[in-house]
Short mmCIF file of C-alpha atoms in Angstrom, two decimals:
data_model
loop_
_atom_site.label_atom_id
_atom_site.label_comp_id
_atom_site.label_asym_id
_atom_site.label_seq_id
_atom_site.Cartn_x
_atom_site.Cartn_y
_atom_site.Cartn_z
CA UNK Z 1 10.09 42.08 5.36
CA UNK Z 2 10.13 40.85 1.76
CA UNK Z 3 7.42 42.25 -0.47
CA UNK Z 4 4.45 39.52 -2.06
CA UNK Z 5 5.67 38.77 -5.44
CA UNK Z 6 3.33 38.33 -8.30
CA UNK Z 7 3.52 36.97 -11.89
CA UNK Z 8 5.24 39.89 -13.41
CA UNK Z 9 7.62 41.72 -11.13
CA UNK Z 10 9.23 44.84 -12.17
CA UNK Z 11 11.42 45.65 -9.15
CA UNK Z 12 13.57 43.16 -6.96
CA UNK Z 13 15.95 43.36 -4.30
CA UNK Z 14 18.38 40.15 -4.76
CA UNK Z 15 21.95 39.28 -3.05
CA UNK Z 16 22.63 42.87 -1.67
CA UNK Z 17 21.46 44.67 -5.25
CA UNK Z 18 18.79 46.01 -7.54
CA UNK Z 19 17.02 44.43 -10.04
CA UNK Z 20 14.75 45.85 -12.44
CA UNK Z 21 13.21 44.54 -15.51
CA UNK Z 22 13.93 46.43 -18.08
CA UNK Z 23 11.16 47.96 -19.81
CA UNK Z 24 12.33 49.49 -22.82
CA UNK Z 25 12.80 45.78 -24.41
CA UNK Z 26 9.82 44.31 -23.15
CA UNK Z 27 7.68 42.26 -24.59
CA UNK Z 28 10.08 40.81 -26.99
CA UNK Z 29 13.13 40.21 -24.44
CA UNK Z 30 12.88 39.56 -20.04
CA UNK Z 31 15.86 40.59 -19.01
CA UNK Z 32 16.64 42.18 -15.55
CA UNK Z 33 19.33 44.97 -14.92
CA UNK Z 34 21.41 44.56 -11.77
CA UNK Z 35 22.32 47.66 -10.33
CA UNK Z 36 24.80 48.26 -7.66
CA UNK Z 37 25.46 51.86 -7.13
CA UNK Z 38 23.26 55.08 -6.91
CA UNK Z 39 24.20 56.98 -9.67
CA UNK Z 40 23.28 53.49 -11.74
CA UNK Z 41 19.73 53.81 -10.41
CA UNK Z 42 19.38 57.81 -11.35
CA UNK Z 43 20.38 56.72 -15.25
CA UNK Z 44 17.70 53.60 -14.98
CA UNK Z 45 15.05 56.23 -13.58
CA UNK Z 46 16.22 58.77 -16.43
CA UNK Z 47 16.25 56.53 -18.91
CA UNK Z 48 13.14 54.37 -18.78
CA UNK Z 49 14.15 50.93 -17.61
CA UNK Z 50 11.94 51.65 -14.85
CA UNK Z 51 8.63 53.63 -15.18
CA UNK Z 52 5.15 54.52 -13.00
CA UNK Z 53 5.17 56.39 -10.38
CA UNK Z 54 5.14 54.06 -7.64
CA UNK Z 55 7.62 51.71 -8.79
CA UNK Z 56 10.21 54.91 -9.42
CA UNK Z 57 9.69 55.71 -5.65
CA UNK Z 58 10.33 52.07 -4.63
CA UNK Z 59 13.44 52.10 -6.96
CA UNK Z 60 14.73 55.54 -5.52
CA UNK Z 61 14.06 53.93 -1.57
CA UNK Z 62 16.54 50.85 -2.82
CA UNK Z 63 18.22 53.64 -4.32
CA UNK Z 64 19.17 55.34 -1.16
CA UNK Z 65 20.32 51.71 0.27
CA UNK Z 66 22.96 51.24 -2.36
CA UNK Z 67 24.25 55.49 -1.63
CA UNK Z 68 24.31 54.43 2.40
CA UNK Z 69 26.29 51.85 1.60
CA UNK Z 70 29.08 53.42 -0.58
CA UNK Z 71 29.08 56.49 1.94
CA UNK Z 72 29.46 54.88 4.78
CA UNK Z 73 32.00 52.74 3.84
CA UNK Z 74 33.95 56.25 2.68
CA UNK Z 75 33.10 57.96 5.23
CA UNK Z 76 31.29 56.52 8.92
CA UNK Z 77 31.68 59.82 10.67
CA UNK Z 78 30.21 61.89 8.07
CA UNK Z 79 28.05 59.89 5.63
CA UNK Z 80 25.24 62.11 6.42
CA UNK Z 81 26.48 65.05 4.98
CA UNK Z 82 27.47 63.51 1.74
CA UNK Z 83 24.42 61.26 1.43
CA UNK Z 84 22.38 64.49 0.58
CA UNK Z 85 23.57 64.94 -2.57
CA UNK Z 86 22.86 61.80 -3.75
CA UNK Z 87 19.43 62.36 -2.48
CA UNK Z 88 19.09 65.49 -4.50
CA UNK Z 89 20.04 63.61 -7.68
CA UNK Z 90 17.62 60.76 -7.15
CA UNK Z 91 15.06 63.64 -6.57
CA UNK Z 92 15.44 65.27 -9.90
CA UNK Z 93 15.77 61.82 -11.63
CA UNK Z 94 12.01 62.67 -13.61
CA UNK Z 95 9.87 65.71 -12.15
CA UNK Z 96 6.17 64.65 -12.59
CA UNK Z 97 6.15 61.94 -9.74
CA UNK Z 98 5.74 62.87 -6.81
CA UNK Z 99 6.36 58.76 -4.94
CA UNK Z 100 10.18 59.86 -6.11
CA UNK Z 101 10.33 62.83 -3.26
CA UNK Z 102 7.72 61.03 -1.16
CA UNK Z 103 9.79 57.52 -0.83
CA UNK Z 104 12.88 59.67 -0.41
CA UNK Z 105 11.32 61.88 2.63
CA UNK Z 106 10.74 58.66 4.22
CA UNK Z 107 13.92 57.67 3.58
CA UNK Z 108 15.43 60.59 4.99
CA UNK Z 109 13.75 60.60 8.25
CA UNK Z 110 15.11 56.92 8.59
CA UNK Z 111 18.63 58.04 8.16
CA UNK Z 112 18.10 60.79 10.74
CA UNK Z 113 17.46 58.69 13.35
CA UNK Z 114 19.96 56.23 12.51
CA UNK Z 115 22.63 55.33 14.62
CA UNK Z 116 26.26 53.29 13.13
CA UNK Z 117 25.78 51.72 10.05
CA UNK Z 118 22.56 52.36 8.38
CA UNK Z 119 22.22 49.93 5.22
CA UNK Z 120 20.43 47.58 7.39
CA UNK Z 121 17.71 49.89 8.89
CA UNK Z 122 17.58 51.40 5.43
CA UNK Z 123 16.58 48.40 3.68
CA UNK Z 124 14.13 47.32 6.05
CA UNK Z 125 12.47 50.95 5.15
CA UNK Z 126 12.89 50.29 1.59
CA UNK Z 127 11.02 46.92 1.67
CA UNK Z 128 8.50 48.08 3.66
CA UNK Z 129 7.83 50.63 1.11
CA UNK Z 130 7.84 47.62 -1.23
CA UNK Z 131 5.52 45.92 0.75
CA UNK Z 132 3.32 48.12 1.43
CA UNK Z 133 2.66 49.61 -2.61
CA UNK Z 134 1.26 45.61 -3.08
CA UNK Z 135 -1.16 45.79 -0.37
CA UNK Z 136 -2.10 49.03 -1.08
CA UNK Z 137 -3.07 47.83 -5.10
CA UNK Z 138 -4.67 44.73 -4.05
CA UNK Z 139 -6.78 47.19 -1.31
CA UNK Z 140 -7.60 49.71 -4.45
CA UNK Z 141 -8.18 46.90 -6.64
CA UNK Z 142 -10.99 45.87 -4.09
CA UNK Z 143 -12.34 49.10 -3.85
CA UNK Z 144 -12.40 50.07 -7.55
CA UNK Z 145 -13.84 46.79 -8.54
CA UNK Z 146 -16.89 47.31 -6.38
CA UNK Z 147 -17.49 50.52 -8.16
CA UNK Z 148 -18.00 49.00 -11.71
CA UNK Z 149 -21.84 47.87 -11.93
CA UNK Z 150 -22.75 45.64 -14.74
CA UNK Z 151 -20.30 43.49 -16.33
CA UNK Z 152 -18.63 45.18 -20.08
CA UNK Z 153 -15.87 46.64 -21.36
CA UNK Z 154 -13.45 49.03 -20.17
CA UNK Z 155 -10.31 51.26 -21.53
CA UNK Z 156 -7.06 52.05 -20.07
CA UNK Z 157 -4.12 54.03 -21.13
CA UNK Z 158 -0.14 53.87 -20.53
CA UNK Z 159 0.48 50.81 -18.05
CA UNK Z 160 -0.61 51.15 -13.95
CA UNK Z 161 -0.27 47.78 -13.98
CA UNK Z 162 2.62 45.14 -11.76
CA UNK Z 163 5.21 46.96 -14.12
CA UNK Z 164 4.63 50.32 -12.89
CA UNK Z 165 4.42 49.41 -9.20
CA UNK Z 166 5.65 47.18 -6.40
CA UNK Z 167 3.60 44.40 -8.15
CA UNK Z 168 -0.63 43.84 -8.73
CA UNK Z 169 -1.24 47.53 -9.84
CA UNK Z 170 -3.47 50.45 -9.79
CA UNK Z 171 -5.50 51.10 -12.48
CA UNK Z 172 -4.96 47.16 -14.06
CA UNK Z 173 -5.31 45.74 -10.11
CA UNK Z 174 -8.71 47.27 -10.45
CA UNK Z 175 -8.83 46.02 -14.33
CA UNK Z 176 -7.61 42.38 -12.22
CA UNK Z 177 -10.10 42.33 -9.60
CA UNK Z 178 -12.92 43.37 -11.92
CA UNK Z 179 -11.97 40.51 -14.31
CA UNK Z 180 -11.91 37.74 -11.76
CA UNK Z 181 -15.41 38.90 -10.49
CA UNK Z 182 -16.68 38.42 -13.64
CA UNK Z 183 -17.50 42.43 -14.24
CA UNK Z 184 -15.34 42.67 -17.17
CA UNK Z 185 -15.50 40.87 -20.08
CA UNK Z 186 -12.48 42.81 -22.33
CA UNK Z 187 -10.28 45.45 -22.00
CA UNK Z 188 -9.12 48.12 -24.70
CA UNK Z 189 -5.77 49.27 -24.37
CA UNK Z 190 -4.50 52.69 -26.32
CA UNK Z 191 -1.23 52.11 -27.45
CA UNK Z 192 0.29 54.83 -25.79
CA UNK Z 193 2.84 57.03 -27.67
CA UNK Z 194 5.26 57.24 -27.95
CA UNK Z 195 6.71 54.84 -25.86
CA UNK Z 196 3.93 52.50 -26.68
CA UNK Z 197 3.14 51.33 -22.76
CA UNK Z 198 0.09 50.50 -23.58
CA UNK Z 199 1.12 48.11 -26.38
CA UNK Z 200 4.66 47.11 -25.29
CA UNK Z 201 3.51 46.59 -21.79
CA UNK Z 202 -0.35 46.15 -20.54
CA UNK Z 203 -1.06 44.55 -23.51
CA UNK Z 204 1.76 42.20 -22.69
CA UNK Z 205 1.02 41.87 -18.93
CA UNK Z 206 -2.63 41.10 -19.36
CA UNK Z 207 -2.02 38.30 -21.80
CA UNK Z 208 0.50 36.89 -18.96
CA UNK Z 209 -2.74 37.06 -16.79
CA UNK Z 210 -5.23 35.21 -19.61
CA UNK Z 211 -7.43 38.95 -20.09
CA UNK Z 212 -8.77 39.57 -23.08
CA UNK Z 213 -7.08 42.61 -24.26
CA UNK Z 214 -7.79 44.67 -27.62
CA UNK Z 215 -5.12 47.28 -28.58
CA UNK Z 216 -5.99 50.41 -30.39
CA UNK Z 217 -4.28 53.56 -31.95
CA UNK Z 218 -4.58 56.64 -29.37
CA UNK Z 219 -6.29 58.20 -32.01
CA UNK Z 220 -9.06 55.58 -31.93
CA UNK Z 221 -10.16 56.13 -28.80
CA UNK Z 222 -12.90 58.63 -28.94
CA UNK Z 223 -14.72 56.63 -31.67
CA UNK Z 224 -14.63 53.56 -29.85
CA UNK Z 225 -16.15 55.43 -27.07
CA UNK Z 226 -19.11 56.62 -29.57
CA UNK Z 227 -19.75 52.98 -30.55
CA UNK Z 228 -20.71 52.17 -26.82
CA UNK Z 229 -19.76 49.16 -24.95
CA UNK Z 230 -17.59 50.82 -22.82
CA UNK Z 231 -18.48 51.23 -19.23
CA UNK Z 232 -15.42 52.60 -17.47
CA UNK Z 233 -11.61 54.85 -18.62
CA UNK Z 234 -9.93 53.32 -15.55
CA UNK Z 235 -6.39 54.80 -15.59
CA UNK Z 236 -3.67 55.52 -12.88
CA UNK Z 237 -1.69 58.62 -11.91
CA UNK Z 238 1.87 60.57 -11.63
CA UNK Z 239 0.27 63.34 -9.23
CA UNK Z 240 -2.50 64.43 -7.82
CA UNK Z 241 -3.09 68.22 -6.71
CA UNK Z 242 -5.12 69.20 -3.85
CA UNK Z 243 -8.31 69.95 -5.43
CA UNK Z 244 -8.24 66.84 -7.07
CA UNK Z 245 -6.72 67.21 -10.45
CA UNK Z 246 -4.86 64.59 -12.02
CA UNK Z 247 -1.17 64.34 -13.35
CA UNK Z 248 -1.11 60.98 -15.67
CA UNK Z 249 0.37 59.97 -19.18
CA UNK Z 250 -0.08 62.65 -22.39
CA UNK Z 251 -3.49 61.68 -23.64
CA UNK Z 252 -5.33 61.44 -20.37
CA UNK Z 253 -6.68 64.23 -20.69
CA UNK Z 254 -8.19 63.84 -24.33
CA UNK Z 255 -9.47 60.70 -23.51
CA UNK Z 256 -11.39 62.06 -20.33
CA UNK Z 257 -12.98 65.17 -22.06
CA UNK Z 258 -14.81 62.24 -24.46
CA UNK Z 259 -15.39 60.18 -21.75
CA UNK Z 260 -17.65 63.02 -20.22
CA UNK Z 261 -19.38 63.90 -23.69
CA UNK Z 262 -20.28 60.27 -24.36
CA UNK Z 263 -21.20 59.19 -21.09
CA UNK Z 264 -18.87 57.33 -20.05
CA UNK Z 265 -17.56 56.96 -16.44
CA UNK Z 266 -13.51 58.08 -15.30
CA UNK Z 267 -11.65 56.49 -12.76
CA UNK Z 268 -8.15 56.96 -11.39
CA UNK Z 269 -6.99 54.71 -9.47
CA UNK Z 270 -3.39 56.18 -6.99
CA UNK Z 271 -2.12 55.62 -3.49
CA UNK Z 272 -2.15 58.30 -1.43
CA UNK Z 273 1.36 58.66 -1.95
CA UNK Z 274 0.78 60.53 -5.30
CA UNK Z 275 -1.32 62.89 -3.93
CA UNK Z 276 0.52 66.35 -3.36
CA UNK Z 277 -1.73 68.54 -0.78
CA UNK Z 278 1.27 71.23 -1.50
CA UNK Z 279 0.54 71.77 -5.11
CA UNK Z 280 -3.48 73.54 -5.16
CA UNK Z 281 -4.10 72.67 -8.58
CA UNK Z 282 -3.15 70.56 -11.77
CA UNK Z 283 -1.43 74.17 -13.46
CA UNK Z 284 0.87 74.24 -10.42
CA UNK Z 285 2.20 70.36 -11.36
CA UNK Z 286 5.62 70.58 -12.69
CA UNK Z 287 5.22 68.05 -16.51
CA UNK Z 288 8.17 66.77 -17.93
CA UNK Z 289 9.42 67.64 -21.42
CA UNK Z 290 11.46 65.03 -22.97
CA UNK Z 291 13.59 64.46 -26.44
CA UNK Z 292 12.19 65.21 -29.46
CA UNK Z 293 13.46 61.82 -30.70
CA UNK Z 294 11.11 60.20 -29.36
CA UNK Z 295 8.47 61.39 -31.71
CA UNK Z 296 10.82 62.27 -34.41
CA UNK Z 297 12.58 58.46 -34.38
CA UNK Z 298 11.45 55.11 -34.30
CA UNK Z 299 14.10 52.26 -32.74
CA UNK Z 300 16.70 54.95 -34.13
CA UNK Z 301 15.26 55.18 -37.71
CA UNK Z 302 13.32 58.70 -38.86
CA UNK Z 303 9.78 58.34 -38.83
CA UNK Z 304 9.23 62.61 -39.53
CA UNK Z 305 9.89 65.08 -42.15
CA UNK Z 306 13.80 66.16 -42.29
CA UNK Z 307 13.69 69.32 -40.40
CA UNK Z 308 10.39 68.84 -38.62
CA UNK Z 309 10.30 69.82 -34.76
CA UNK Z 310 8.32 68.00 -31.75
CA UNK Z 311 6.44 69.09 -28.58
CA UNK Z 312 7.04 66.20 -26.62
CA UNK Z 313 5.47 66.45 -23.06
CA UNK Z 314 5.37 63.05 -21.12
CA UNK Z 315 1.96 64.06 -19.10
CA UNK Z 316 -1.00 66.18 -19.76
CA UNK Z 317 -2.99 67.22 -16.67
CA UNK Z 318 -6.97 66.02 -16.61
CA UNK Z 319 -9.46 68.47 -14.41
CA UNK Z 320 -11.04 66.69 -10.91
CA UNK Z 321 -14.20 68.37 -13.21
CA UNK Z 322 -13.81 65.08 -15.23
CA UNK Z 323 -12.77 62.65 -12.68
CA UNK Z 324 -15.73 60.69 -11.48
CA UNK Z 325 -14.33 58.61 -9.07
CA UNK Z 326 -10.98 58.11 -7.43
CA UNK Z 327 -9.91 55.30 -6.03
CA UNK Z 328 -6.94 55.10 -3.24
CA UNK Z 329 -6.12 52.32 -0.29
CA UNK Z 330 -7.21 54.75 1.96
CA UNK Z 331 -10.97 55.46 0.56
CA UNK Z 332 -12.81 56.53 -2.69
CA UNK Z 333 -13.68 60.01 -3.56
CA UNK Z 334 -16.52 60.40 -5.57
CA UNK Z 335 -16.26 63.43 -8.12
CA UNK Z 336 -13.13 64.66 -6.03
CA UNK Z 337 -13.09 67.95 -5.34
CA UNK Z 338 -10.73 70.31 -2.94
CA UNK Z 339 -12.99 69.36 0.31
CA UNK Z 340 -13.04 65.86 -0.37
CA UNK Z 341 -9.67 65.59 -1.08
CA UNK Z 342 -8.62 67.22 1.96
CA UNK Z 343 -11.03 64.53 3.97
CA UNK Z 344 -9.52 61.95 2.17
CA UNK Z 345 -6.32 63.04 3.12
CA UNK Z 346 -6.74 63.64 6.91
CA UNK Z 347 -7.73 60.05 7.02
CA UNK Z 348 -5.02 58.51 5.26
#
């Protein structure tokens, strides 16, 4: 099974290796890292050449491939046993999302029942996880675009688009759908720092797709939201907790309490496979704290005071409270709350 491929593709499976796109030099260079080994897909993970939720769990899945592989050729009696820690790295690879530990779970109950060599039952798994993210967008893109009313504007933040997933998107596959419905007529896109997703790559992917796209400074956000002409915040998601509260990019949250005060609708847009029925609430979802350099530093040159410190956190967590709609393959849960999640749930 070979997963749909669209116009931008951020992770590939080519001649018995990984391929991602690497993300840190996009939009000014396309160039694709081949990996080959396990320990080459924890740095990419770790490091950014890969990002979103989904398409780090789809990464990990080919992840596991390449680690069958090399243990099994070490070792055929007892690749099991020292498969696991290769698992546990991949798990810890970056905290916040939970597709990692969900991709690798399904991973793991394919190796159980695997009999002689596993690389080829394993990356039949892996694809169909592939797979399976694409349909799942272009389902939720479907869904969310029937949700948006008159055509206008809308705003985003980070990227949920084809780069963060198996290909389409979340939050832009709704942004997608809308468009070629004729429901949106321009999307603003926060810049997103400080690793400037929102400038370096929706901005970048929705020119690819002909969208009208208008970038703004994170900071700008809440007055463009008093001017009006904004219908919809449509953004995606690292986690979601059992009562409905909402892991996703630092400045989420911000941009979700002025949604509510000026009227203006939320969506979040995840597969199931981001929701985490274990965690109760958003306090209980683990956020990742990383360097200070990248607030301190700009393409290795000081942007900061000599001697100045950063708080650095990668996500912020955004109350269900605020969430008016959210959008999964599965269904859509309007203002989502603990019951309605758990619904939502039982059906998927």
């Amino acid at each position: 099974m070979h997963p749909p491929r669209d116009r931008v593709c951020a992770v590939v499976w080519r001649q018995d290796a990984l391929e991602l796109l690497d993300q840190r030099k996009l939009p000014d260079t396309i160039i694709y890292r081949r990996l080959a080994t396990v320990a080459e897909v924890i740095e990419a993970i770790r490091d950014m050449v890969v990002r979103g939720a989904p398409a780090i769990g789809i990464a990990a899945a080919y992840g596991v491939v390449l680690a069958a592989r090399a243990r099994y050729a070490e070792n055929p009696t007892h690749w099991r046993k020292q498969i696991a820690a290769d698992l546990a790295a991949l798990a810890t690879a970056r905290p916040t999302a939970v597709n990692l530990v969900w991709a690798l779970r399904r991973m793991e109950r394919v190796i159980a029942a695997t009999d002689g060599g596993p690389v080829e039952r394993l990356l039949v798994e892996a694809q169909a996880i592939h797979a399976e993210d694409v349909a799942a967008n272009r389902r939720m893109g479907e869904l969310g675009a029937a949700l948006l009313g008159e055509r206008g504007a809308v705003l985003t933040h980070c990227n949920a688009g084809a780069l963060a997933t198996g290909g389409y998107g979340t939050a832009l596959g709704v942004i997608r759908r809308g468009y070629e419905r004729g429901l949106i007529e321009r999307v603003y896109a926060d810049e997103t720092r400080p690793w400037l997703q929102g400038a370096r790559l929706t901005a970048w992917e929705l020119v690819q797709d002909g969208i009208p796209v208008t970038l703004l400074a994170d900071g700008a956000a809440a007055a463009l939201l008093r001017r009006g002409g904004i219908g919809w915040i449509i953004v995606g998601a690292d986690r979601i907790a059992a009562n409905g509260d909402v892991a996703n990019k630092i400045g989420t949250y911000g941009l979700a309490v002025a949604a509510r005060h000026h009227g203006v609708r939320f969506m979040v847009v995840a597969p199931v496979s981001t929701v985490d029925m274990n965690i109760a609430s958003g306090a209980d979802i683990p956020i990742e704290q990383r360097a200070a350099e990248e607030l301190l530093t700009l393409g290795g040159q000081p942007v900061a005071a000599a001697g100045a410190e950063a708080w650095n956190p990668s996500f912020d967590v955004t109350p269900a409270a605020l969430v008016d709609v959210l959008v999964t393959e599965h269904g859509v849960a309007l203002a989502p709350d603990e019951g309605k999640m758990a619904r939502l749930m039982a059906g998927a």
